[in-house]
Structures are given as structure tokens and as C-alpha cells.
Coordinates of N, CA and C in Angstrom, one line a residue:
Chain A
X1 N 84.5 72.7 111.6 CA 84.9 74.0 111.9 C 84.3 74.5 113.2
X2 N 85.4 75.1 113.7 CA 84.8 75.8 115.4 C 83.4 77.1 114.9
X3 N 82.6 76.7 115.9 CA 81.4 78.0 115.8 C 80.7 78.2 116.9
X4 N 79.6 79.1 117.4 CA 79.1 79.0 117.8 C 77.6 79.8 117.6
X5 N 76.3 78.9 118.2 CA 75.3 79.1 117.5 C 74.1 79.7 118.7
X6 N 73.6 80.8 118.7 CA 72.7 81.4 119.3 C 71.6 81.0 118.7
X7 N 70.8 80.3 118.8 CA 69.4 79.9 118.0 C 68.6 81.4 118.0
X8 N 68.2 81.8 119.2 CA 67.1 82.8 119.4 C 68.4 84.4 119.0
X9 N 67.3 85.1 118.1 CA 67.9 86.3 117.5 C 67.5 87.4 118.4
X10 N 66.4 87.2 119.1 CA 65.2 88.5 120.0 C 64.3 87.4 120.8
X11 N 64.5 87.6 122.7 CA 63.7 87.3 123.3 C 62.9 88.4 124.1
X12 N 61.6 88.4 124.7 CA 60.6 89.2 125.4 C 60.7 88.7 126.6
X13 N 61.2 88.7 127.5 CA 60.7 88.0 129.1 C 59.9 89.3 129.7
X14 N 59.0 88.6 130.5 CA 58.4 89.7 131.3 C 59.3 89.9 132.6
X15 N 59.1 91.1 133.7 CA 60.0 91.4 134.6 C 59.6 90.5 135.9
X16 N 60.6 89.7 136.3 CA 60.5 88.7 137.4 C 59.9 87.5 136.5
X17 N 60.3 86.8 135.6 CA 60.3 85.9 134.8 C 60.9 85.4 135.3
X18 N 61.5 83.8 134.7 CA 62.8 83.3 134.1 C 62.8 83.3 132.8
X19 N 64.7 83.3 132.8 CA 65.1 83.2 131.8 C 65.8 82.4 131.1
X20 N 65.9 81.7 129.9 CA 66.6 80.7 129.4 C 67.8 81.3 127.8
X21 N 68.4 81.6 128.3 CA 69.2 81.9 126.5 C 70.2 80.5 125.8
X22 N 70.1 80.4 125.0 CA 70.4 79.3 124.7 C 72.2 79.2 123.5
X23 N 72.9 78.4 123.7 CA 73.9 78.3 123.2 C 74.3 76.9 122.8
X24 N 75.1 76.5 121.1 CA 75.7 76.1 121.2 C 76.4 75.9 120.5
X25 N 77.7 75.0 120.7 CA 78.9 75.3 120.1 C 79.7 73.5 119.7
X26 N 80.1 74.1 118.4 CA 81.5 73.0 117.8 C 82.3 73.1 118.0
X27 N 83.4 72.6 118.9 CA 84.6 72.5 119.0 C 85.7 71.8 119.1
X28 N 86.9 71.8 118.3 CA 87.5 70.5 118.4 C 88.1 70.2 119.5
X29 N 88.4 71.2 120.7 CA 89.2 71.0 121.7 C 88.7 70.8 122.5
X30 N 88.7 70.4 124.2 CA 87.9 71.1 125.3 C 88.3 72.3 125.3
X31 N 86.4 72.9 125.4 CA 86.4 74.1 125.2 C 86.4 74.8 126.0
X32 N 86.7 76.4 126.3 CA 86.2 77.0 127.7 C 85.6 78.0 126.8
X33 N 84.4 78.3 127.8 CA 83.0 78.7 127.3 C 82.8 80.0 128.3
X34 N 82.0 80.9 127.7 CA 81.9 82.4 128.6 C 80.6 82.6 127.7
X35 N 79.9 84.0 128.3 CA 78.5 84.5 128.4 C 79.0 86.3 128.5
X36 N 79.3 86.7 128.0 CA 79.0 88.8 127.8 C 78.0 88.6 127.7
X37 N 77.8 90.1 128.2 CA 76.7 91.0 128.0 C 77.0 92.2 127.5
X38 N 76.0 93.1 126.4 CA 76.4 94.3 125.3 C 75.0 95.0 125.9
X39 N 75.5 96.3 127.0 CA 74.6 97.1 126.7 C 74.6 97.7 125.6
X40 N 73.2 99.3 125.6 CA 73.4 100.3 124.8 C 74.5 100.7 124.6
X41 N 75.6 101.2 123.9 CA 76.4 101.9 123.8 C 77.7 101.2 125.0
X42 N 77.4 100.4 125.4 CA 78.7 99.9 126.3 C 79.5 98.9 125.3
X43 N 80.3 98.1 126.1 CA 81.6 97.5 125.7 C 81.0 96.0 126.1
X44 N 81.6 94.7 126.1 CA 81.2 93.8 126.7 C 81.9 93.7 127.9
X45 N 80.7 92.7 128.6 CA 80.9 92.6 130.0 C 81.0 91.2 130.3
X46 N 82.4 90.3 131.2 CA 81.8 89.1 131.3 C 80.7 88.9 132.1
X47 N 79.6 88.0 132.1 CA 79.2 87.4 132.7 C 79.4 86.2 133.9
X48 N 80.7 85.6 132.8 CA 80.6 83.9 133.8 C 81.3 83.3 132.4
X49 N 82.6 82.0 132.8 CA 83.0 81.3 132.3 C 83.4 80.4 132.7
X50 N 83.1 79.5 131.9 CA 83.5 77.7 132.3 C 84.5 77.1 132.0
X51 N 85.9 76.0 132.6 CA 86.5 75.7 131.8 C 86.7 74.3 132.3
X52 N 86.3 73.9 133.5 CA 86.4 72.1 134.1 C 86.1 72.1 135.4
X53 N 85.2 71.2 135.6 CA 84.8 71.2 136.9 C 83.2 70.9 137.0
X54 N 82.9 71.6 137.7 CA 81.6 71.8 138.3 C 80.9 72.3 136.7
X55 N 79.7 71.6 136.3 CA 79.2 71.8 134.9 C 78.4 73.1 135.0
X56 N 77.7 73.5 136.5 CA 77.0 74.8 136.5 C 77.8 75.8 137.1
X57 N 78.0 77.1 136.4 CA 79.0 77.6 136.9 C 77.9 79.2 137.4
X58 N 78.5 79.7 138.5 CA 77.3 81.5 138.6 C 78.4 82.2 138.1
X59 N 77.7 83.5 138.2 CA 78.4 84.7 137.8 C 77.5 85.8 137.9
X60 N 77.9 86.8 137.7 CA 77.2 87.6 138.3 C 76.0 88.6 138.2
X61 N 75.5 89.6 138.7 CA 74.1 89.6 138.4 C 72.9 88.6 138.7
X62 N 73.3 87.7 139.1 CA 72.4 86.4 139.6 C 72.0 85.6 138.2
X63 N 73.3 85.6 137.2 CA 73.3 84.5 136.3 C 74.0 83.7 136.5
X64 N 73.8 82.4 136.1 CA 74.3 81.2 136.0 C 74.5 80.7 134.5
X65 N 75.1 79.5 134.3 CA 75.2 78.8 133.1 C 75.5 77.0 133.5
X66 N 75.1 76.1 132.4 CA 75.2 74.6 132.7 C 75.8 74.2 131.4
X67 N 76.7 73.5 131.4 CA 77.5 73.0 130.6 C 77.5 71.6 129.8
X68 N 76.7 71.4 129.5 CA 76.2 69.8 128.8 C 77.1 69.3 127.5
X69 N 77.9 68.9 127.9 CA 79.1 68.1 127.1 C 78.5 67.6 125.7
X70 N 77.5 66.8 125.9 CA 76.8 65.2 125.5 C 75.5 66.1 124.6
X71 N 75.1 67.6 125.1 CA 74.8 68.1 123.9 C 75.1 69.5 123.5
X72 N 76.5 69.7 123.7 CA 77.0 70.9 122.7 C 76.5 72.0 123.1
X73 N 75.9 72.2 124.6 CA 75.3 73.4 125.0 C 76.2 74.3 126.3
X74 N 75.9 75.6 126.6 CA 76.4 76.1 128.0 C 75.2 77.0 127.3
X75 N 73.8 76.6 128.2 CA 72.6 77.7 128.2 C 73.0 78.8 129.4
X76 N 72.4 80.2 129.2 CA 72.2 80.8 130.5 C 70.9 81.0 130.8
X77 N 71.1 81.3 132.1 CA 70.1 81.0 133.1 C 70.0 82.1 134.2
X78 N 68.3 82.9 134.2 CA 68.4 84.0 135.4 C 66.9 83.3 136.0
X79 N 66.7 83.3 137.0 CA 65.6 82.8 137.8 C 64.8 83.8 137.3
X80 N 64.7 85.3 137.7 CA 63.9 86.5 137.6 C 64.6 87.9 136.9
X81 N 64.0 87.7 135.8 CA 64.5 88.8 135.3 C 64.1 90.5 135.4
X82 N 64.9 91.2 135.9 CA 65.1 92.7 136.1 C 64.8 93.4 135.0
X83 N 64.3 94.5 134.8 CA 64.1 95.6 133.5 C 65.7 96.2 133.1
X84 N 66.8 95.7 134.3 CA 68.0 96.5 133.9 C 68.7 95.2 132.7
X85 N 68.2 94.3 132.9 CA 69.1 92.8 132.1 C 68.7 93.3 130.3
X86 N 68.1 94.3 130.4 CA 67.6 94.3 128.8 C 69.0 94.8 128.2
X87 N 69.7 93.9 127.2 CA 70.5 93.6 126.5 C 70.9 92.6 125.7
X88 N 72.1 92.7 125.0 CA 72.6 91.8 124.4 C 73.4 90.8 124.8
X89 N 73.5 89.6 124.1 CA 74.0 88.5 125.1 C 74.7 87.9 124.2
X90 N 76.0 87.7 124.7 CA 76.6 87.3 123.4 C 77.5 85.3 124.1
X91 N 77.5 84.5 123.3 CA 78.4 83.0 124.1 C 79.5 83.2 123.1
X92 N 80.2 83.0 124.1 CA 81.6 82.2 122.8 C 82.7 81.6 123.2
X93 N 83.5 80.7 122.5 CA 84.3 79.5 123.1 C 85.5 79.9 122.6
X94 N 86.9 79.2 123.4 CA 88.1 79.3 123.7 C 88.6 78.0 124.0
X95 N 90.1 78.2 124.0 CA 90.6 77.1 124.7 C 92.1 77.8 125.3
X96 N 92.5 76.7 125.9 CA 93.6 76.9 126.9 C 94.9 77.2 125.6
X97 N 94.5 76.6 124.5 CA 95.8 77.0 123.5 C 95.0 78.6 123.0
X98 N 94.6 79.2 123.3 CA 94.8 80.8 123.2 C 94.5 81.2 122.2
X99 N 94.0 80.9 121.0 CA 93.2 80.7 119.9 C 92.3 82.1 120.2
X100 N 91.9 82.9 119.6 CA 91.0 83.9 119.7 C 89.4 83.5 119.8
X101 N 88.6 84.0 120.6 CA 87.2 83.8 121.1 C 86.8 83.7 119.7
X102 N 85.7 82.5 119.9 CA 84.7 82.9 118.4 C 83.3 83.2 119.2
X103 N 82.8 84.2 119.1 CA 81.7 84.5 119.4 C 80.2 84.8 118.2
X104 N 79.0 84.1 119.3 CA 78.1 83.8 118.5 C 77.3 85.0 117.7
X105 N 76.6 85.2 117.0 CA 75.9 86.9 117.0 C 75.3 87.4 117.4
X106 N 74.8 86.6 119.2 CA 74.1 87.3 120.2 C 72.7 86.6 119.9
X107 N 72.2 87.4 121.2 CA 70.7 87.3 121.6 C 70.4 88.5 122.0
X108 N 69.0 89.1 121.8 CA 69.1 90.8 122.2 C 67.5 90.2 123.2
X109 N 67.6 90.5 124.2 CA 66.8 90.4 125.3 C 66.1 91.5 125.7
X110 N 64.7 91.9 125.6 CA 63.6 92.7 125.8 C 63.0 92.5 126.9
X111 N 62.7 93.3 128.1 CA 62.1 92.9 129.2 C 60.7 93.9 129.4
X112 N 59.5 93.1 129.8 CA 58.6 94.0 129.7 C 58.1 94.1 130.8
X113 N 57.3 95.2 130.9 CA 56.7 95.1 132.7 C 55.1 95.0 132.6
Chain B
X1 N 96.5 101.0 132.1 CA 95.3 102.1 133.0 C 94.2 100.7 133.4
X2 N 93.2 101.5 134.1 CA 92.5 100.3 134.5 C 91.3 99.9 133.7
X3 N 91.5 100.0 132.3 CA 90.5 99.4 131.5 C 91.1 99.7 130.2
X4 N 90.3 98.8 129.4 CA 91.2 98.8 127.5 C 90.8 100.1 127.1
X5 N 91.5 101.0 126.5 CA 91.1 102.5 126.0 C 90.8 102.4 124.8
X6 N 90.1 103.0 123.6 CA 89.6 103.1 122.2 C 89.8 104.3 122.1
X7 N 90.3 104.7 120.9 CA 90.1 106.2 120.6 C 89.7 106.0 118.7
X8 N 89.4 106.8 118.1 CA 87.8 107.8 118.8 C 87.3 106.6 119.3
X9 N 86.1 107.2 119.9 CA 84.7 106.7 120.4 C 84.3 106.7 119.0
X10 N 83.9 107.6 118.2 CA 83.3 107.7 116.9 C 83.8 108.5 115.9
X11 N 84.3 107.7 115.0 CA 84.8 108.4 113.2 C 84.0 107.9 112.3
X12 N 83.5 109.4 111.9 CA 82.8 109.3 110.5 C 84.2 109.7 109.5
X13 N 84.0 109.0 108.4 CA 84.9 109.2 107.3 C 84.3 109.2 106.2
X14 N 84.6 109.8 105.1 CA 84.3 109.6 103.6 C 85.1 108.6 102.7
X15 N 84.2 107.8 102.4 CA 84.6 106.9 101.1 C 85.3 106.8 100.6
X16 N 86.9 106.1 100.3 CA 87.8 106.3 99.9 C 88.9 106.8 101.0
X17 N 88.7 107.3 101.9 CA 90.0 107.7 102.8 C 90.3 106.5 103.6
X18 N 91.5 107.3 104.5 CA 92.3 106.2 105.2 C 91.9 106.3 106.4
X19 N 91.8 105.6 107.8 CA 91.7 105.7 109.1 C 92.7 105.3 109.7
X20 N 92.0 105.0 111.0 CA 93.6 104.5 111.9 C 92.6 104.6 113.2
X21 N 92.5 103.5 113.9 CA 92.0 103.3 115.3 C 92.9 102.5 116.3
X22 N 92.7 103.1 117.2 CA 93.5 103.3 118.6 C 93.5 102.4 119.5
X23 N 94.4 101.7 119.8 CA 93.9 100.7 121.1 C 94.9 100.7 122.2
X24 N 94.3 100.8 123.4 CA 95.5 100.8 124.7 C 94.8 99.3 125.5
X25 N 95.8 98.5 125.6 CA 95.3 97.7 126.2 C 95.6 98.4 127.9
X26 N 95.3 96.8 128.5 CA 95.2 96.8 130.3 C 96.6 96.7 130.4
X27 N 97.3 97.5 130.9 CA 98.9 96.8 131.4 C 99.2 95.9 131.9
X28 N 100.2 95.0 131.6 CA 100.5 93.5 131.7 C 99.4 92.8 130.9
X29 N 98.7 92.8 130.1 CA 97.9 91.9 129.4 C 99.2 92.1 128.4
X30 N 99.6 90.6 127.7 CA 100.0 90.2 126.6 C 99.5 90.2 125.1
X31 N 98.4 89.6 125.5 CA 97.4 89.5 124.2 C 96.3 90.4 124.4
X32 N 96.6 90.4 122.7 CA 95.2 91.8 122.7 C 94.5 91.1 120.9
X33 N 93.7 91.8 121.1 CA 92.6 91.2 120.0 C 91.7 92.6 119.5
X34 N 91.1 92.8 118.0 CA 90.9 92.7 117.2 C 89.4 92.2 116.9
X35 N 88.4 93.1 117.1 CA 87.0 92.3 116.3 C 86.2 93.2 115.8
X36 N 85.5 92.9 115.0 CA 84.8 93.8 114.4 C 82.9 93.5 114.5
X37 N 82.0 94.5 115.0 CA 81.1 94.1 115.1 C 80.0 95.0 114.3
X38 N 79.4 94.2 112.6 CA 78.5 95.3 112.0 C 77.2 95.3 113.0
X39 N 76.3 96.2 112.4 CA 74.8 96.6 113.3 C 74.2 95.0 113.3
X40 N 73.6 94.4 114.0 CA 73.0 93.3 114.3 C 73.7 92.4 113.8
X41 N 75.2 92.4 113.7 CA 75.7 91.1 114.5 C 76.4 90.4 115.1
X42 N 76.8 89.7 115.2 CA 78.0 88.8 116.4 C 78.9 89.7 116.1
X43 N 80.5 89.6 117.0 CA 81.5 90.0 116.8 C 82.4 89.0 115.8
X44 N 83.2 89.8 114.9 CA 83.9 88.7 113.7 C 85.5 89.2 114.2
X45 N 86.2 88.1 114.4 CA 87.7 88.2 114.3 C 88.3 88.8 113.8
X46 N 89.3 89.7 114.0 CA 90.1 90.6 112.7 C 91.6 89.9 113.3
X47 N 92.2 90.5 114.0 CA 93.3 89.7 114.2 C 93.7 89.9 116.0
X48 N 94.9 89.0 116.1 CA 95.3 88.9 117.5 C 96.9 89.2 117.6
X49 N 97.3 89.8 118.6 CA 98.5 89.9 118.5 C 99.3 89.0 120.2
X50 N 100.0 88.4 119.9 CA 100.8 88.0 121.6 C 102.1 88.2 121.8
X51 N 102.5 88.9 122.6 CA 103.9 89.4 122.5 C 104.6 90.0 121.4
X52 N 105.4 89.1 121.5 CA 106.4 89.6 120.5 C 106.5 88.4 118.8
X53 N 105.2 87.2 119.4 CA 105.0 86.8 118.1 C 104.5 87.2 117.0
X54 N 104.6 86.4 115.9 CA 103.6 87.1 114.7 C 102.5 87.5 114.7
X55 N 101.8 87.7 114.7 CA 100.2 88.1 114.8 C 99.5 86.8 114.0
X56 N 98.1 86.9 114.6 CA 97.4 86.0 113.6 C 96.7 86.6 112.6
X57 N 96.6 87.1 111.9 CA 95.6 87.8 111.0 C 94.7 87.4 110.1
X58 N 94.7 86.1 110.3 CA 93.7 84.9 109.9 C 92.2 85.8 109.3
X59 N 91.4 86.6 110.3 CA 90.7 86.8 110.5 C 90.0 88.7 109.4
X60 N 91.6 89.2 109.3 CA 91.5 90.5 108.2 C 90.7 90.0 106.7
X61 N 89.8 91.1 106.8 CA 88.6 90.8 105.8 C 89.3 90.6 104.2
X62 N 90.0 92.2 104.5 CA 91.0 92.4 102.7 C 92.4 93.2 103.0
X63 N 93.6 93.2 101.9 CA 94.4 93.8 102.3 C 93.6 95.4 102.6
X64 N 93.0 95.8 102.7 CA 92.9 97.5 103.1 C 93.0 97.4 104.5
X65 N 92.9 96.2 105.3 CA 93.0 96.2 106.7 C 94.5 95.7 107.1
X66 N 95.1 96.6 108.1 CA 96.3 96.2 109.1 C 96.1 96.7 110.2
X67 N 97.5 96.1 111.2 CA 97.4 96.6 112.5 C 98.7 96.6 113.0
X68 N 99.1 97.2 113.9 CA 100.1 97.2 113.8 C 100.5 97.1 116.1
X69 N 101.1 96.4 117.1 CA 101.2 97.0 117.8 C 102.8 96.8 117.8
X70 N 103.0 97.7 119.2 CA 104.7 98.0 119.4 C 104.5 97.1 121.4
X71 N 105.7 95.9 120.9 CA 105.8 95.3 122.0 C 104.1 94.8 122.4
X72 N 104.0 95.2 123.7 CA 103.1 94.3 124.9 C 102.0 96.0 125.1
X73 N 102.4 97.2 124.3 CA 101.4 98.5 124.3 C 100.2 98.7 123.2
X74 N 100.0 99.7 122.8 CA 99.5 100.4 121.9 C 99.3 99.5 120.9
X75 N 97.9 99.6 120.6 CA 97.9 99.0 118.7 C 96.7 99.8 117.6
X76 N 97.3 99.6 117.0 CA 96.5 100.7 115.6 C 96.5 99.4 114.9
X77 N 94.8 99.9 114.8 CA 94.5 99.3 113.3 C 93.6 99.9 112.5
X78 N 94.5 99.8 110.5 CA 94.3 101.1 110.1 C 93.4 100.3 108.6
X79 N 92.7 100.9 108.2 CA 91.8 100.7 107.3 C 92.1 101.6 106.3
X80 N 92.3 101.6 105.2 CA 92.4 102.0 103.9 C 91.8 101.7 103.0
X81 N 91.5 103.5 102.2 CA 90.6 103.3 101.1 C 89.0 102.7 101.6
X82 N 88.5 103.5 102.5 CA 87.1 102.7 103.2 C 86.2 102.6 102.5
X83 N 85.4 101.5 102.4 CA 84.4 101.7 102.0 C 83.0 101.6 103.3
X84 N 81.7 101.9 102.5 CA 80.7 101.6 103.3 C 80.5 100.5 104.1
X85 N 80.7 99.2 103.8 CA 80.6 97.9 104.4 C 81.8 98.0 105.6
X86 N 82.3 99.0 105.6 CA 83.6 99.5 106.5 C 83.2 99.9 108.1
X87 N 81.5 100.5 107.8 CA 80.8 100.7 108.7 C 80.8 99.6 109.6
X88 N 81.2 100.2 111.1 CA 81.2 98.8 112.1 C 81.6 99.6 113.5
X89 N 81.2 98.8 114.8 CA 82.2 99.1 115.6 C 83.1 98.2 115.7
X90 N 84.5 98.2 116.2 CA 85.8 98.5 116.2 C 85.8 98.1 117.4
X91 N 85.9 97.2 117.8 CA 86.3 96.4 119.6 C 88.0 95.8 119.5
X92 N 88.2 96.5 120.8 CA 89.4 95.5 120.8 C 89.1 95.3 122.4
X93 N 90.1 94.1 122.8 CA 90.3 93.4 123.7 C 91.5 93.0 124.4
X94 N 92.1 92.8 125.4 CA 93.3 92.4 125.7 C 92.9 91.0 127.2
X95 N 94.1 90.5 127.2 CA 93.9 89.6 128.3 C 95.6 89.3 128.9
X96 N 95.5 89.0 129.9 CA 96.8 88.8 130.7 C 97.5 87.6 129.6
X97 N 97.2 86.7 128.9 CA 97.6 85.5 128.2 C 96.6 85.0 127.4
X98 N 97.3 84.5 126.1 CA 96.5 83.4 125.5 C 95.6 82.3 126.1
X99 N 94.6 81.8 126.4 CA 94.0 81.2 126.8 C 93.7 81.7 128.5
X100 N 93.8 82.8 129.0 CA 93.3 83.0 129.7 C 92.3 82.9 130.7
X101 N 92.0 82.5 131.5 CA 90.9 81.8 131.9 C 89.9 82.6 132.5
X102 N 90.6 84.2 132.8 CA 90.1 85.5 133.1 C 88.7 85.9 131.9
X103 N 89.4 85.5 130.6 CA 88.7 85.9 129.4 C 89.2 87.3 129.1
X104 N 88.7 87.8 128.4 CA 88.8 89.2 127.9 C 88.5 90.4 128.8
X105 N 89.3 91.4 128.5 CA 88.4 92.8 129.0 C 88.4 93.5 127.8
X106 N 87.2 93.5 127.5 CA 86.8 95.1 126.5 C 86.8 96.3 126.7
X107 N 87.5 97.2 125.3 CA 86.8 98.4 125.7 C 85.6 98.9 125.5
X108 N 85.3 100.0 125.1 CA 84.1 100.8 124.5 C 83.6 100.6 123.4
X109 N 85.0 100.4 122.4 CA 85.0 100.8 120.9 C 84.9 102.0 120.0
X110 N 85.2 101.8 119.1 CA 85.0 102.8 118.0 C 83.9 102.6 116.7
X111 N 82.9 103.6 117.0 CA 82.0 103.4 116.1 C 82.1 104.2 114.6
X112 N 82.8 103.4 113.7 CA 83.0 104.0 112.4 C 82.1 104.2 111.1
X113 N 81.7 105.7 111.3 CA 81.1 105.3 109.9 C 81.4 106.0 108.7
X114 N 81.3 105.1 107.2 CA 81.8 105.9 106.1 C 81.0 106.1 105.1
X115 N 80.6 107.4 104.8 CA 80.0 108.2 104.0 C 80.1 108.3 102.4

């Protein structure tokens, strides 16, 4: 069955950390893979999506993501994290047959100073 | 317009009534989507519509849920007889095409709750 799995439910980074969120996904097709973000009361926002190519893809905000075939991952990635990134983070996979996103149930990101 | 519209922002209802939420997609986006997200967690599929094909509705919890759009505009999706577990926000989505490589644009949502 297609899924996708957020391991961490609530992270704490301090401000000017890095950050690591972690994703991963079953899929029977090649997949193409994306990263939202859920503020307070907002809508989702993309971040950054993968679909062939170059395995590390940026996007914006000064996030990135890496795409590891061989183990079922597209983690994200911020060098230093800002007090504005505190939010929710949602991964979730697609394909070129147009199939509806399955998205994971997030990561909710806390930043401390 | 230049972003997915929701209307309400927020309906409270009582137990047992009917609703009906609002979606305007992005113009020229074909496909629009359907998800429902309770308090703490992921977003769950409800259904998708693409053009002028059938919808998927794979994803509708029970018959008290439909949706309905007209063409490539507008789509309502209407909940009947609500109950509490009805409580959710209400996302929809559109994109130029199925598989899109754009991804989605979301709107705001509709935060429903029933009493």
C-alpha cells in the first residue's frame, strides 16, 4: 500500500541550529515527492519537490531535501533554523499518473531561543 | 483569482444538520482535490475531481459525504447529518493537471465544527 511515514511527531531545534525532518515513503511507482509547510491558521505552502534528476533538490526559505531511492527517504534539511520556521511540516508522494497526494501526518517544529 | 478560495473560513453547526463548503479553484487548474485534516493530523483524502471525468471518491469517509463540481469551476462539498467526528478543517486544492509537477496550491480552509 502507498504511505507515507513522518517518524518524529514534535521537534525542538534551537534558533540557528540545523535541522533534520525526516520522511519516508512506499511507493509502487516512481514517485515525486514534495515538503509543505502548515502555519498557524494558514493553508499549505510548498516547500520544494522532487521528481528525477539531481537527488538534492532546494527550495525555498533556505530548505533543501535529498532523495535516497535505496532507502525510502526525501529528508528535509535547513542548515540554521529561524524562530519564523516554527511550524508544521507535512511530506507526501505522487506520481506523474495524477493519483491524489498521500500525505504524511506531519512534524510540528518548535524553535527555541 | 490568484489563489484557491474556501468559504466559510469557519462553520460551527449542530449535530444532525447539513452543511455545504465552498471551493473556488485557481483558473485553468483542471484538477482540484478534497482533504480533510482532524486536530493533530496528517491530511486524509476525500476525493478528486479532473475535468470532466468521474471523480475519484475512493477516499469519502461515509455516504453523508458528497461533492459536487460544475466543469473546470466551483466545487461544493456537502456533509449531511453531521456528526462530531465531522469536526475537521476542510482543505481543498487545485493544480493545472493530474500529476502536476507544480504540486498543489492550497487554500485557507474551512474550519468546521459541530456541536
Amino acid at each position: 500500500a502507498q504511505s507515507v511515514t513522518q517518524p518524529d511527531i514534535h521537534i525542538t531545534v534551537s534558533e540557528g541550529a540545523s535541522l533534520e525532518l525526516r520522511c519516508n515513503y512506499s511507493y509502487g511507482a516512481t514517485p515525486y515527492l514534495f515538503w509543505y509547510v502548515q502555519s498557524p491558521g494558514q493553508g499549505l505552502q510548498l516547500l520544494l519537490k522532487y521528481f528525477s534528476g539531481d537527488t538534492l533538490v532546494q527550495g525555498i526559505k533556505g530548505f533543501e531535501a535529498e532523495f535516497k531511492r535505496s532507502q525510502s527517504s526525501f529528508n528535509l534539511r535547513k542548515p540554521s533554523v529561524h524562530w519564523s520556521d516554527a511550524a508544521e511540516y507535512f511530506c507526501a508522494v505522487g506520481s506523474q499518473a495524477g493519483t491524489a497526494l498521500i500525505f504524511g501526518k506531519g512534524t510540528t517544529l518548535s524553535v527555541s531561543s | 483569482g490568484a489563489g484557491v478560495s474556501q468559504s466559510p473560513s469557519n462553520k460551527v453547526t449542530e449535530k444532525g444538520k447539513d452543511v455545504e463548503l465552498r471551493c473556488d479553484p485557481i483558473s485553468g487548474h483542471t484538477a482540484l482535490y478534497w482533504y480533510r485534516q482532524r486536530l493533530g493530523q496528517g491530511l486524509e483524502f476525500l476525493i478528486y475531481f479532473q475535468g470532466n471525468s468521474a471523480p475519484d471518491k475512493s477516499g469519502l469517509p461515509s455516504d453523508r459525504f458528497s461533492a459536487e463540481r460544475t466543469g473546470e469551476s466551483v466545487s461544493t462539498l456537502t456533509i449531511q447529518r453531521t456528526q462530531q467526528e465531522d469536526s475537521a478543517v476542510y482543505l481543498c486544492a487545485s493544480s493545472f493537471k493530474p500529476g502536476d509537477r507544480g504540486g498543489y496550491t492550497f487554500g485557507s480552509g474551512t474550519r468546521l465544527t459541530v456541536v
